[in-house]
GROMACS .gro file of C-alpha atoms in nm:
model
  205
    1MET     CA    1  14.069 -17.315   8.383
    2ALA     CA    2  14.165 -17.644   8.182
    3ASN     CA    3  14.482 -17.505   8.018
    4PHE     CA    4  14.549 -17.386   8.369
    5ASP     CA    5  14.523 -17.712   8.528
    6HIS     CA    6  14.762 -17.891   8.252
    7THR     CA    7  15.030 -17.609   8.295
    8LEU     CA    8  15.031 -17.663   8.669
    9ILE     CA    9  15.046 -18.068   8.607
   10ALA     CA   10  15.316 -18.011   8.343
   11PHE     CA   11  15.482 -17.814   8.586
   12ILE     CA   12  15.472 -18.072   8.858
   13ALA     CA   13  15.594 -18.352   8.636
   14ALA     CA   14  15.876 -18.164   8.501
   15HIS     CA   15  16.012 -18.009   8.850
   16PRO     CA   16  15.962 -18.285   9.117
   17ALA     CA   17  16.167 -18.073   9.346
   18TRP     CA   18  15.861 -17.782   9.347
   19ALA     CA   19  15.611 -18.030   9.351
   20MET     CA   20  15.533 -18.014   9.754
   21LEU     CA   21  15.494 -17.606   9.708
   22VAL     CA   22  15.297 -17.637   9.390
   23ILE     CA   23  15.058 -17.920   9.562
   24GLY     CA   24  15.052 -17.721   9.904
   25ILE     CA   25  14.919 -17.446   9.707
   26THR     CA   26  14.655 -17.601   9.502
   27ALA     CA   27  14.510 -17.756   9.767
   28PHE     CA   28  14.485 -17.432   9.961
   29GLY     CA   29  14.335 -17.282   9.668
   30GLU     CA   30  14.071 -17.603   9.672
   31SER     CA   31  13.992 -17.505  10.014
   32PHE     CA   32  13.974 -17.185  10.024
   33ALA     CA   33  13.625 -17.005  10.015
   34PHE     CA   34  13.657 -16.775   9.736
   35ILE     CA   35  13.874 -16.943   9.496
   36GLY     CA   36  13.767 -17.311   9.554
   37ILE     CA   37  13.443 -17.197   9.388
   38ILE     CA   38  13.608 -17.195   9.054
   39PHE     CA   39  13.972 -17.361   9.115
   40PRO     CA   40  13.944 -17.732   8.985
   41GLY     CA   41  14.214 -17.801   9.232
   42THR     CA   42  14.101 -18.163   9.263
   43THR     CA   43  14.217 -18.243   8.936
   44VAL     CA   44  14.553 -18.098   8.968
   45LEU     CA   45  14.584 -18.336   9.326
   46VAL     CA   46  14.450 -18.648   9.149
   47ALA     CA   47  14.668 -18.629   8.844
   48ALA     CA   48  14.991 -18.576   9.114
   49GLY     CA   49  14.899 -18.895   9.243
   50ALA     CA   50  14.909 -19.047   8.923
   51LEU     CA   51  15.290 -18.915   8.946
   52VAL     CA   52  15.310 -19.081   9.255
   53GLY     CA   53  15.137 -19.402   9.079
   54THR     CA   54  15.423 -19.374   8.835
   55GLY     CA   55  15.698 -19.312   9.070
   56VAL     CA   56  15.778 -18.935   8.962
   57LEU     CA   57  15.642 -18.805   9.316
   58ASN     CA   58  15.717 -18.898   9.650
   59PRO     CA   59  15.377 -19.005   9.839
   60VAL     CA   60  15.482 -18.903  10.167
   61THR     CA   61  15.572 -18.535  10.086
   62THR     CA   62  15.249 -18.530   9.853
   63ILE     CA   63  15.052 -18.634  10.159
   64ILE     CA   64  15.174 -18.422  10.365
   65ALA     CA   65  15.168 -18.091  10.136
   66GLY     CA   66  14.806 -18.167  10.011
   67SER     CA   67  14.717 -18.188  10.407
   68ILE     CA   68  14.865 -17.863  10.519
   69GLY     CA   69  14.744 -17.671  10.216
   70ALA     CA   70  14.402 -17.809  10.292
   71ILE     CA   71  14.422 -17.729  10.644
   72LEU     CA   72  14.540 -17.376  10.591
   73GLY     CA   73  14.284 -17.287  10.335
   74ASP     CA   74  14.000 -17.384  10.546
   75GLY     CA   75  14.157 -17.225  10.816
   76VAL     CA   76  14.173 -16.889  10.628
   77SER     CA   77  13.825 -16.923  10.549
   78PHE     CA   78  13.699 -16.967  10.879
   79TRP     CA   79  13.891 -16.665  11.010
   80ILE     CA   80  13.766 -16.453  10.735
   81GLY     CA   81  13.406 -16.561  10.797
   82GLN     CA   82  13.475 -16.478  11.196
   83LYS     CA   83  13.645 -16.138  11.105
   84PHE     CA   84  13.399 -16.021  10.840
   85ALA     CA   85  13.072 -16.176  10.850
   86PRO     CA   86  12.865 -15.880  10.804
   87ALA     CA   87  13.051 -15.801  10.439
   88ILE     CA   88  13.055 -16.140  10.321
   89ALA     CA   89  12.724 -16.178  10.166
   90ASN     CA   90  12.828 -15.825   9.949
   91GLN     CA   91  13.147 -15.969   9.825
   92TRP     CA   92  13.176 -16.176   9.519
   93PRO     CA   93  13.052 -16.451   9.453
   94PHE     CA   94  12.790 -16.424   9.735
   95ARG     CA   95  12.656 -16.100   9.586
   96THR     CA   96  12.539 -16.235   9.258
   97ARG     CA   97  12.487 -16.590   9.396
   98PRO     CA   98  12.330 -16.558   9.781
   99GLU     CA   99  12.205 -16.900   9.771
  100MET     CA  100  12.540 -17.047   9.784
  101LEU     CA  101  12.610 -16.873  10.139
  102LEU     CA  102  12.267 -16.977  10.225
  103ARG     CA  103  12.314 -17.319  10.171
  104GLY     CA  104  12.636 -17.349  10.363
  105ILE     CA  105  12.488 -17.186  10.652
  106HIS     CA  106  12.180 -17.411  10.641
  107PHE     CA  107  12.434 -17.695  10.609
  108PHE     CA  108  12.625 -17.581  10.913
  109GLU     CA  109  12.299 -17.486  11.121
  110ARG     CA  110  12.190 -17.860  11.062
  111PHE     CA  111  12.492 -18.113  11.088
  112GLY     CA  112  12.741 -17.851  11.342
  113TRP     CA  113  13.120 -17.939  11.373
  114ALA     CA  114  13.046 -18.254  11.134
  115SER     CA  115  12.980 -18.016  10.848
  116ILE     CA  116  13.311 -17.935  10.822
  117PHE     CA  117  13.445 -18.283  10.804
  118ILE     CA  118  13.155 -18.383  10.547
  119GLY     CA  119  13.224 -18.103  10.341
  120ARG     CA  120  13.577 -18.174  10.278
  121PHE     CA  121  13.480 -18.411  10.081
  122PHE     CA  122  13.226 -18.254   9.851
  123GLY     CA  123  13.348 -17.962   9.639
  124PRO     CA  124  13.005 -17.768   9.634
  125LEU     CA  125  13.009 -17.764  10.025
  126ARG     CA  126  13.385 -17.743  10.069
  127ALA     CA  127  13.401 -17.389   9.909
  128VAL     CA  128  13.136 -17.224  10.152
  129VAL     CA  129  13.106 -17.431  10.441
  130THR     CA  130  13.396 -17.317  10.625
  131ILE     CA  131  13.316 -16.953  10.566
  132ALA     CA  132  12.986 -17.012  10.704
  133ALA     CA  133  13.087 -17.177  11.002
  134GLY     CA  134  13.326 -16.887  11.089
  135MET     CA  135  13.006 -16.667  11.045
  136MET     CA  136  12.815 -16.874  11.275
  137LYS     CA  137  13.089 -16.817  11.547
  138MET     CA  138  13.165 -17.201  11.583
  139PRO     CA  139  13.405 -17.253  11.851
  140VAL     CA  140  13.745 -17.254  11.727
  141VAL     CA  141  13.871 -17.583  11.880
  142PRO     CA  142  13.629 -17.808  11.718
  143PHE     CA  143  13.625 -17.654  11.391
  144TYR     CA  144  14.028 -17.723  11.383
  145ILE     CA  145  13.960 -18.077  11.504
  146ALA     CA  146  13.724 -18.120  11.233
  147ASN     CA  147  13.974 -17.935  10.963
  148CYS     CA  148  14.236 -18.153  11.070
  149LEU     CA  149  14.125 -18.465  11.070
  150SER     CA  150  13.907 -18.435  10.727
  151ALA     CA  151  14.225 -18.299  10.572
  152ILE     CA  152  14.465 -18.612  10.685
  153ILE     CA  153  14.173 -18.833  10.558
  154TRP     CA  154  14.101 -18.630  10.242
  155ALA     CA  155  14.460 -18.587  10.092
  156PRO     CA  156  14.590 -18.951  10.117
  157ALA     CA  157  14.223 -19.037   9.945
  158ILE     CA  158  14.292 -18.805   9.662
  159VAL     CA  159  14.668 -18.913   9.613
  160PHE     CA  160  14.611 -19.273   9.652
  161SER     CA  161  14.298 -19.254   9.389
  162GLY     CA  162  14.527 -19.115   9.164
  163ALA     CA  163  14.811 -19.343   9.224
  164LEU     CA  164  14.590 -19.620   9.146
  165LEU     CA  165  14.490 -19.485   8.825
  166GLY     CA  166  14.823 -19.374   8.734
  167GLY     CA  167  14.951 -19.747   8.829
  168VAL     CA  168  14.720 -19.900   8.639
  169LEU     CA  169  14.784 -19.687   8.309
  170SER     CA  170  15.119 -19.735   8.317
  171SER     CA  171  15.116 -20.110   8.416
  172GLY     CA  172  15.068 -20.384   8.172
  173TRP     CA  173  14.711 -20.445   8.220
  174SER     CA  174  14.520 -20.518   7.922
  175ALA     CA  175  14.283 -20.234   7.775
  176GLU     CA  176  13.971 -20.404   7.915
  177GLY     CA  177  14.121 -20.374   8.254
  178LYS     CA  178  14.211 -20.016   8.230
  179ILE     CA  179  13.909 -19.949   8.111
  180THR     CA  180  13.706 -20.110   8.386
  181ILE     CA  181  13.921 -19.915   8.638
  182ILE     CA  182  13.876 -19.618   8.460
  183ALA     CA  183  13.504 -19.694   8.460
  184VAL     CA  184  13.458 -19.772   8.835
  185ALA     CA  185  13.664 -19.441   8.926
  186ALA     CA  186  13.416 -19.242   8.726
  187ALA     CA  187  13.110 -19.417   8.860
  188ILE     CA  188  13.247 -19.325   9.269
  189LEU     CA  189  13.283 -19.000   9.132
  190LEU     CA  190  12.968 -18.985   8.991
  191ALA     CA  191  12.829 -19.112   9.308
  192ALA     CA  192  13.004 -18.832   9.485
  193LEU     CA  193  12.849 -18.566   9.294
  194TYR     CA  194  12.513 -18.705   9.326
  195GLY     CA  195  12.568 -18.723   9.712
  196ALA     CA  196  12.665 -18.351   9.730
  197LYS     CA  197  12.364 -18.238   9.506
  198ARG     CA  198  12.105 -18.423   9.744
  199LEU     CA  199  12.307 -18.276  10.049
  200LEU     CA  200  12.229 -17.947   9.878
  201GLY     CA  201  11.926 -18.023   9.764
  202VAL     CA  202  11.780 -18.131  10.130
  203GLN     CA  203  11.899 -17.801  10.270
  204SER     CA  204  11.728 -17.566   9.988
  205ASP     CA  205  11.404 -17.747  10.040
   0.00000   0.00000   0.00000
């Protein structure tokens, strides 16, 4: 997957005219239940943000593409959950890792519509909570409110974090300043991952 990431990032950098389509597809894959589990789309989106920071990509179109892709990815996952609930547990990857789907269901049962919003920001949840919401017959209107609202916050957050990093690395800042920014970004990422682990851990008790 690392080589695939690098290929996508290199393609976006070399072909900015195609960036909106590639970023939209990447955000879709990141949010789609069966792909998002193994697809490291966040890495590509942060890298796209870095290209925004260096002036290669337009920030508005990048954010729009990321938001639309994320909304569609969650929407399709939700629809699959609604239509094929009885069979989902027997499909990859839930057939071999049933605890993943169970955690998504438990998380949705505990937090309801807010689970859609929260799950957007945590990779381990993003991949399963929307399909779980569909399986649990969540009403469509609350789902799409949470889906759209979270996407239009998530996409700018990812893009601007990458833009900040890209701007710092391409600037005249000292090596110490660049290392500090990278360390802070890493700390925030680790804190987010820890938060996701805690949320999932609560549900699995």
